[in-house]
Amino acid sequence: MDKYAYWTNHPDCVQRTWIEQVTNPPTAGTVRWYHIEFDLTELLQLGDLDGNGSTDGLDLSRFAQDWLAEGDCLTSDLDGDDLVNYIDFALLANDWQH
């Protein structure tokens, strides 16, 4: 069984794509390909700004550095509106200690 996996990074989501070739017994030579994509953003904690698997004081410290900043590509801009404000803080707080 051949398996291929790769990451696709999009600006608004990260996708994991899994392609698998499966020979379907009992018919020799019959091959089926499965192409499955799913979005990992639901698995990731928005508030985990440093990517260590937990929303903690390190993330809060990073968030405080970006507080009320405006612009694109801000790490602490969790809702994507190019502004770090109370809405982003609420999203960070929702993931606190998880």
mmCIF file with all atom_site columns, C-alpha atoms in Angstrom:
data_model
loop_
_atom_site.group_PDB
_atom_site.id
_atom_site.type_symbol
_atom_site.label_atom_id
_atom_site.label_alt_id
_atom_site.label_comp_id
_atom_site.label_asym_id
_atom_site.label_entity_id
_atom_site.label_seq_id
_atom_site.pdbx_PDB_ins_code
_atom_site.Cartn_x
_atom_site.Cartn_y
_atom_site.Cartn_z
_atom_site.occupancy
_atom_site.B_iso_or_equiv
_atom_site.pdbx_formal_charge
_atom_site.auth_seq_id
_atom_site.auth_comp_id
_atom_site.auth_asym_id
_atom_site.auth_atom_id
_atom_site.pdbx_PDB_model_num
ATOM 1  C CA . MET A 1 1  ? 0.000   0.000   0.000   1.00 0.00 ? 1  MET A CA 1
ATOM 2  C CA . ASP A 1 2  ? 1.495   3.341   -1.046  1.00 0.00 ? 2  ASP A CA 1
ATOM 3  C CA . LYS A 1 3  ? 0.687   6.385   1.054   1.00 0.00 ? 3  LYS A CA 1
ATOM 4  C CA . TYR A 1 4  ? 1.581   9.982   0.405   1.00 0.00 ? 4  TYR A CA 1
ATOM 5  C CA . ALA A 1 5  ? 0.963   12.839  2.767   1.00 0.00 ? 5  ALA A CA 1
ATOM 6  C CA . TYR A 1 6  ? 1.770   16.498  2.462   1.00 0.00 ? 6  TYR A CA 1
ATOM 7  C CA . TRP A 1 7  ? 0.932   19.818  4.061   1.00 0.00 ? 7  TRP A CA 1
ATOM 8  C CA . THR A 1 8  ? -0.804  22.621  2.228   1.00 0.00 ? 8  THR A CA 1
ATOM 9  C CA . ASN A 1 9  ? -0.503  26.023  3.841   1.00 0.00 ? 9  ASN A CA 1
ATOM 10 C CA . HIS A 1 10 ? -3.107  28.576  2.906   1.00 0.00 ? 10 HIS A CA 1
ATOM 11 C CA . PRO A 1 11 ? -3.266  32.108  4.316   1.00 0.00 ? 11 PRO A CA 1
ATOM 12 C CA . ASP A 1 12 ? -6.490  31.341  6.149   1.00 0.00 ? 12 ASP A CA 1
ATOM 13 C CA . CYS A 1 13 ? -6.081  27.694  7.045   1.00 0.00 ? 13 CYS A CA 1
ATOM 14 C CA . VAL A 1 14 ? -3.664  24.817  7.264   1.00 0.00 ? 14 VAL A CA 1
ATOM 15 C CA . GLN A 1 15 ? -4.712  21.647  5.538   1.00 0.00 ? 15 GLN A CA 1
ATOM 16 C CA . ARG A 1 16 ? -3.434  18.123  5.872   1.00 0.00 ? 16 ARG A CA 1
ATOM 17 C CA . THR A 1 17 ? -3.927  16.167  2.691   1.00 0.00 ? 17 THR A CA 1
ATOM 18 C CA . TRP A 1 18 ? -3.697  12.410  2.701   1.00 0.00 ? 18 TRP A CA 1
ATOM 19 C CA . ILE A 1 19 ? -3.644  10.408  -0.499  1.00 0.00 ? 19 ILE A CA 1
ATOM 20 C CA . GLU A 1 20 ? -3.697  6.649   -0.261  1.00 0.00 ? 20 GLU A CA 1
ATOM 21 C CA . GLN A 1 21 ? -3.514  4.010   -2.949  1.00 0.00 ? 21 GLN A CA 1
ATOM 22 C CA . VAL A 1 22 ? -5.277  0.828   -1.932  1.00 0.00 ? 22 VAL A CA 1
ATOM 23 C CA . THR A 1 23 ? -5.373  -2.404  -3.882  1.00 0.00 ? 23 THR A CA 1
ATOM 24 C CA . ASN A 1 24 ? -8.854  -3.788  -3.500  1.00 0.00 ? 24 ASN A CA 1
ATOM 25 C CA . PRO A 1 25 ? -8.747  -7.570  -2.983  1.00 0.00 ? 25 PRO A CA 1
ATOM 26 C CA . PRO A 1 26 ? -9.896  -10.007 -4.208  1.00 0.00 ? 26 PRO A CA 1
ATOM 27 C CA . THR A 1 27 ? -9.703  -8.438  -7.674  1.00 0.00 ? 27 THR A CA 1
ATOM 28 C CA . ALA A 1 28 ? -6.019  -8.264  -8.507  1.00 0.00 ? 28 ALA A CA 1
ATOM 29 C CA . GLY A 1 29 ? -5.008  -5.059  -10.210 1.00 0.00 ? 29 GLY A CA 1
ATOM 30 C CA . THR A 1 30 ? -7.958  -2.993  -8.991  1.00 0.00 ? 30 THR A CA 1
ATOM 31 C CA . VAL A 1 31 ? -6.656  0.213   -7.486  1.00 0.00 ? 31 VAL A CA 1
ATOM 32 C CA . ARG A 1 32 ? -8.585  2.917   -5.691  1.00 0.00 ? 32 ARG A CA 1
ATOM 33 C CA . TRP A 1 33 ? -7.202  6.304   -4.727  1.00 0.00 ? 33 TRP A CA 1
ATOM 34 C CA . TYR A 1 34 ? -8.550  8.199   -1.744  1.00 0.00 ? 34 TYR A CA 1
ATOM 35 C CA . HIS A 1 35 ? -7.946  11.927  -1.526  1.00 0.00 ? 35 HIS A CA 1
ATOM 36 C CA . ILE A 1 36 ? -8.915  13.318  1.858   1.00 0.00 ? 36 ILE A CA 1
ATOM 37 C CA . GLU A 1 37 ? -8.458  16.906  3.002   1.00 0.00 ? 37 GLU A CA 1
ATOM 38 C CA . PHE A 1 38 ? -9.329  18.345  6.357   1.00 0.00 ? 38 PHE A CA 1
ATOM 39 C CA . ASP A 1 39 ? -8.813  21.663  8.070   1.00 0.00 ? 39 ASP A CA 1
ATOM 40 C CA . LEU A 1 40 ? -6.554  21.696  11.129  1.00 0.00 ? 40 LEU A CA 1
ATOM 41 C CA . THR A 1 41 ? -7.632  25.084  12.379  1.00 0.00 ? 41 THR A CA 1
ATOM 42 C CA . GLU A 1 42 ? -10.282 23.446  14.559  1.00 0.00 ? 42 GLU A CA 1
ATOM 43 C CA . LEU A 1 43 ? -7.606  21.269  16.159  1.00 0.00 ? 43 LEU A CA 1
ATOM 44 C CA . LEU A 1 44 ? -5.293  24.151  16.921  1.00 0.00 ? 44 LEU A CA 1
ATOM 45 C CA . GLN A 1 45 ? -5.858  26.466  19.843  1.00 0.00 ? 45 GLN A CA 1
ATOM 46 C CA . LEU A 1 46 ? -6.123  30.010  18.592  1.00 0.00 ? 46 LEU A CA 1
ATOM 47 C CA . GLY A 1 47 ? -4.689  31.338  21.830  1.00 0.00 ? 47 GLY A CA 1
ATOM 48 C CA . ASP A 1 48 ? -1.538  29.203  21.608  1.00 0.00 ? 48 ASP A CA 1
ATOM 49 C CA . LEU A 1 49 ? 0.523   31.967  20.005  1.00 0.00 ? 49 LEU A CA 1
ATOM 50 C CA . ASP A 1 50 ? 3.900   30.308  20.533  1.00 0.00 ? 50 ASP A CA 1
ATOM 51 C CA . GLY A 1 51 ? 2.779   26.854  19.368  1.00 0.00 ? 51 GLY A CA 1
ATOM 52 C CA . ASN A 1 52 ? 3.851   24.962  22.491  1.00 0.00 ? 52 ASN A CA 1
ATOM 53 C CA . GLY A 1 53 ? 0.498   23.180  22.791  1.00 0.00 ? 53 GLY A CA 1
ATOM 54 C CA . SER A 1 54 ? -0.864  25.253  25.668  1.00 0.00 ? 54 SER A CA 1
ATOM 55 C CA . THR A 1 55 ? -2.356  28.721  26.034  1.00 0.00 ? 55 THR A CA 1
ATOM 56 C CA . ASP A 1 56 ? -0.425  30.096  28.980  1.00 0.00 ? 56 ASP A CA 1
ATOM 57 C CA . GLY A 1 57 ? 1.502   33.065  30.364  1.00 0.00 ? 57 GLY A CA 1
ATOM 58 C CA . LEU A 1 58 ? 3.962   33.012  27.462  1.00 0.00 ? 58 LEU A CA 1
ATOM 59 C CA . ASP A 1 59 ? 1.089   33.548  25.052  1.00 0.00 ? 59 ASP A CA 1
ATOM 60 C CA . LEU A 1 60 ? -0.381  36.282  27.239  1.00 0.00 ? 60 LEU A CA 1
ATOM 61 C CA . SER A 1 61 ? 2.998   38.039  27.277  1.00 0.00 ? 61 SER A CA 1
ATOM 62 C CA . ARG A 1 62 ? 3.177   37.890  23.488  1.00 0.00 ? 62 ARG A CA 1
ATOM 63 C CA . PHE A 1 63 ? -0.398  39.132  23.259  1.00 0.00 ? 63 PHE A CA 1
ATOM 64 C CA . ALA A 1 64 ? 0.392   42.090  25.536  1.00 0.00 ? 64 ALA A CA 1
ATOM 65 C CA . GLN A 1 65 ? 3.240   43.102  23.203  1.00 0.00 ? 65 GLN A CA 1
ATOM 66 C CA . ASP A 1 66 ? 0.782   43.314  20.296  1.00 0.00 ? 66 ASP A CA 1
ATOM 67 C CA . TRP A 1 67 ? -2.068  44.967  22.256  1.00 0.00 ? 67 TRP A CA 1
ATOM 68 C CA . LEU A 1 68 ? -3.876  47.614  20.148  1.00 0.00 ? 68 LEU A CA 1
ATOM 69 C CA . ALA A 1 69 ? -1.432  47.140  17.267  1.00 0.00 ? 69 ALA A CA 1
ATOM 70 C CA . GLU A 1 70 ? -2.791  47.399  13.733  1.00 0.00 ? 70 GLU A CA 1
ATOM 71 C CA . GLY A 1 71 ? -1.596  45.729  10.546  1.00 0.00 ? 71 GLY A CA 1
ATOM 72 C CA . ASP A 1 72 ? -1.504  42.439  8.735   1.00 0.00 ? 72 ASP A CA 1
ATOM 73 C CA . CYS A 1 73 ? 0.395   39.345  9.901   1.00 0.00 ? 73 CYS A CA 1
ATOM 74 C CA . LEU A 1 74 ? 0.095   40.161  13.619  1.00 0.00 ? 74 LEU A CA 1
ATOM 75 C CA . THR A 1 75 ? 0.507   36.969  15.621  1.00 0.00 ? 75 THR A CA 1
ATOM 76 C CA . SER A 1 76 ? -2.033  38.096  18.210  1.00 0.00 ? 76 SER A CA 1
ATOM 77 C CA . ASP A 1 77 ? -4.704  39.099  15.673  1.00 0.00 ? 77 ASP A CA 1
ATOM 78 C CA . LEU A 1 78 ? -6.782  35.989  16.278  1.00 0.00 ? 78 LEU A CA 1
ATOM 79 C CA . ASP A 1 79 ? -9.920  37.095  14.431  1.00 0.00 ? 79 ASP A CA 1
ATOM 80 C CA . GLY A 1 80 ? -8.080  38.367  11.347  1.00 0.00 ? 80 GLY A CA 1
ATOM 81 C CA . ASP A 1 81 ? -9.361  41.961  11.388  1.00 0.00 ? 81 ASP A CA 1
ATOM 82 C CA . ASP A 1 82 ? -5.819  43.485  11.346  1.00 0.00 ? 82 ASP A CA 1
ATOM 83 C CA . LEU A 1 83 ? -6.274  44.863  14.875  1.00 0.00 ? 83 LEU A CA 1
ATOM 84 C CA . VAL A 1 84 ? -5.362  43.322  18.246  1.00 0.00 ? 84 VAL A CA 1
ATOM 85 C CA . ASN A 1 85 ? -8.169  44.244  20.632  1.00 0.00 ? 85 ASN A CA 1
ATOM 86 C CA . TYR A 1 86 ? -10.686 42.899  23.158  1.00 0.00 ? 86 TYR A CA 1
ATOM 87 C CA . ILE A 1 87 ? -12.152 40.445  20.623  1.00 0.00 ? 87 ILE A CA 1
ATOM 88 C CA . ASP A 1 88 ? -8.767  38.780  20.223  1.00 0.00 ? 88 ASP A CA 1
ATOM 89 C CA . PHE A 1 89 ? -8.351  38.794  24.009  1.00 0.00 ? 89 PHE A CA 1
ATOM 90 C CA . ALA A 1 90 ? -11.678 36.957  24.373  1.00 0.00 ? 90 ALA A CA 1
ATOM 91 C CA . LEU A 1 91 ? -10.466 34.305  21.913  1.00 0.00 ? 91 LEU A CA 1
ATOM 92 C CA . LEU A 1 92 ? -7.199  33.929  23.820  1.00 0.00 ? 92 LEU A CA 1
ATOM 93 C CA . ALA A 1 93 ? -9.077  33.706  27.134  1.00 0.00 ? 93 ALA A CA 1
ATOM 94 C CA . ASN A 1 94 ? -11.344 31.005  25.689  1.00 0.00 ? 94 ASN A CA 1
ATOM 95 C CA . ASP A 1 95 ? -8.300  28.758  25.201  1.00 0.00 ? 95 ASP A CA 1
ATOM 96 C CA . TRP A 1 96 ? -6.635  29.683  28.509  1.00 0.00 ? 96 TRP A CA 1
ATOM 97 C CA . GLN A 1 97 ? -4.857  26.747  30.219  1.00 0.00 ? 97 GLN A CA 1
ATOM 98 C CA . HIS A 1 98 ? -5.871  24.241  27.559  1.00 0.00 ? 98 HIS A CA 1
#
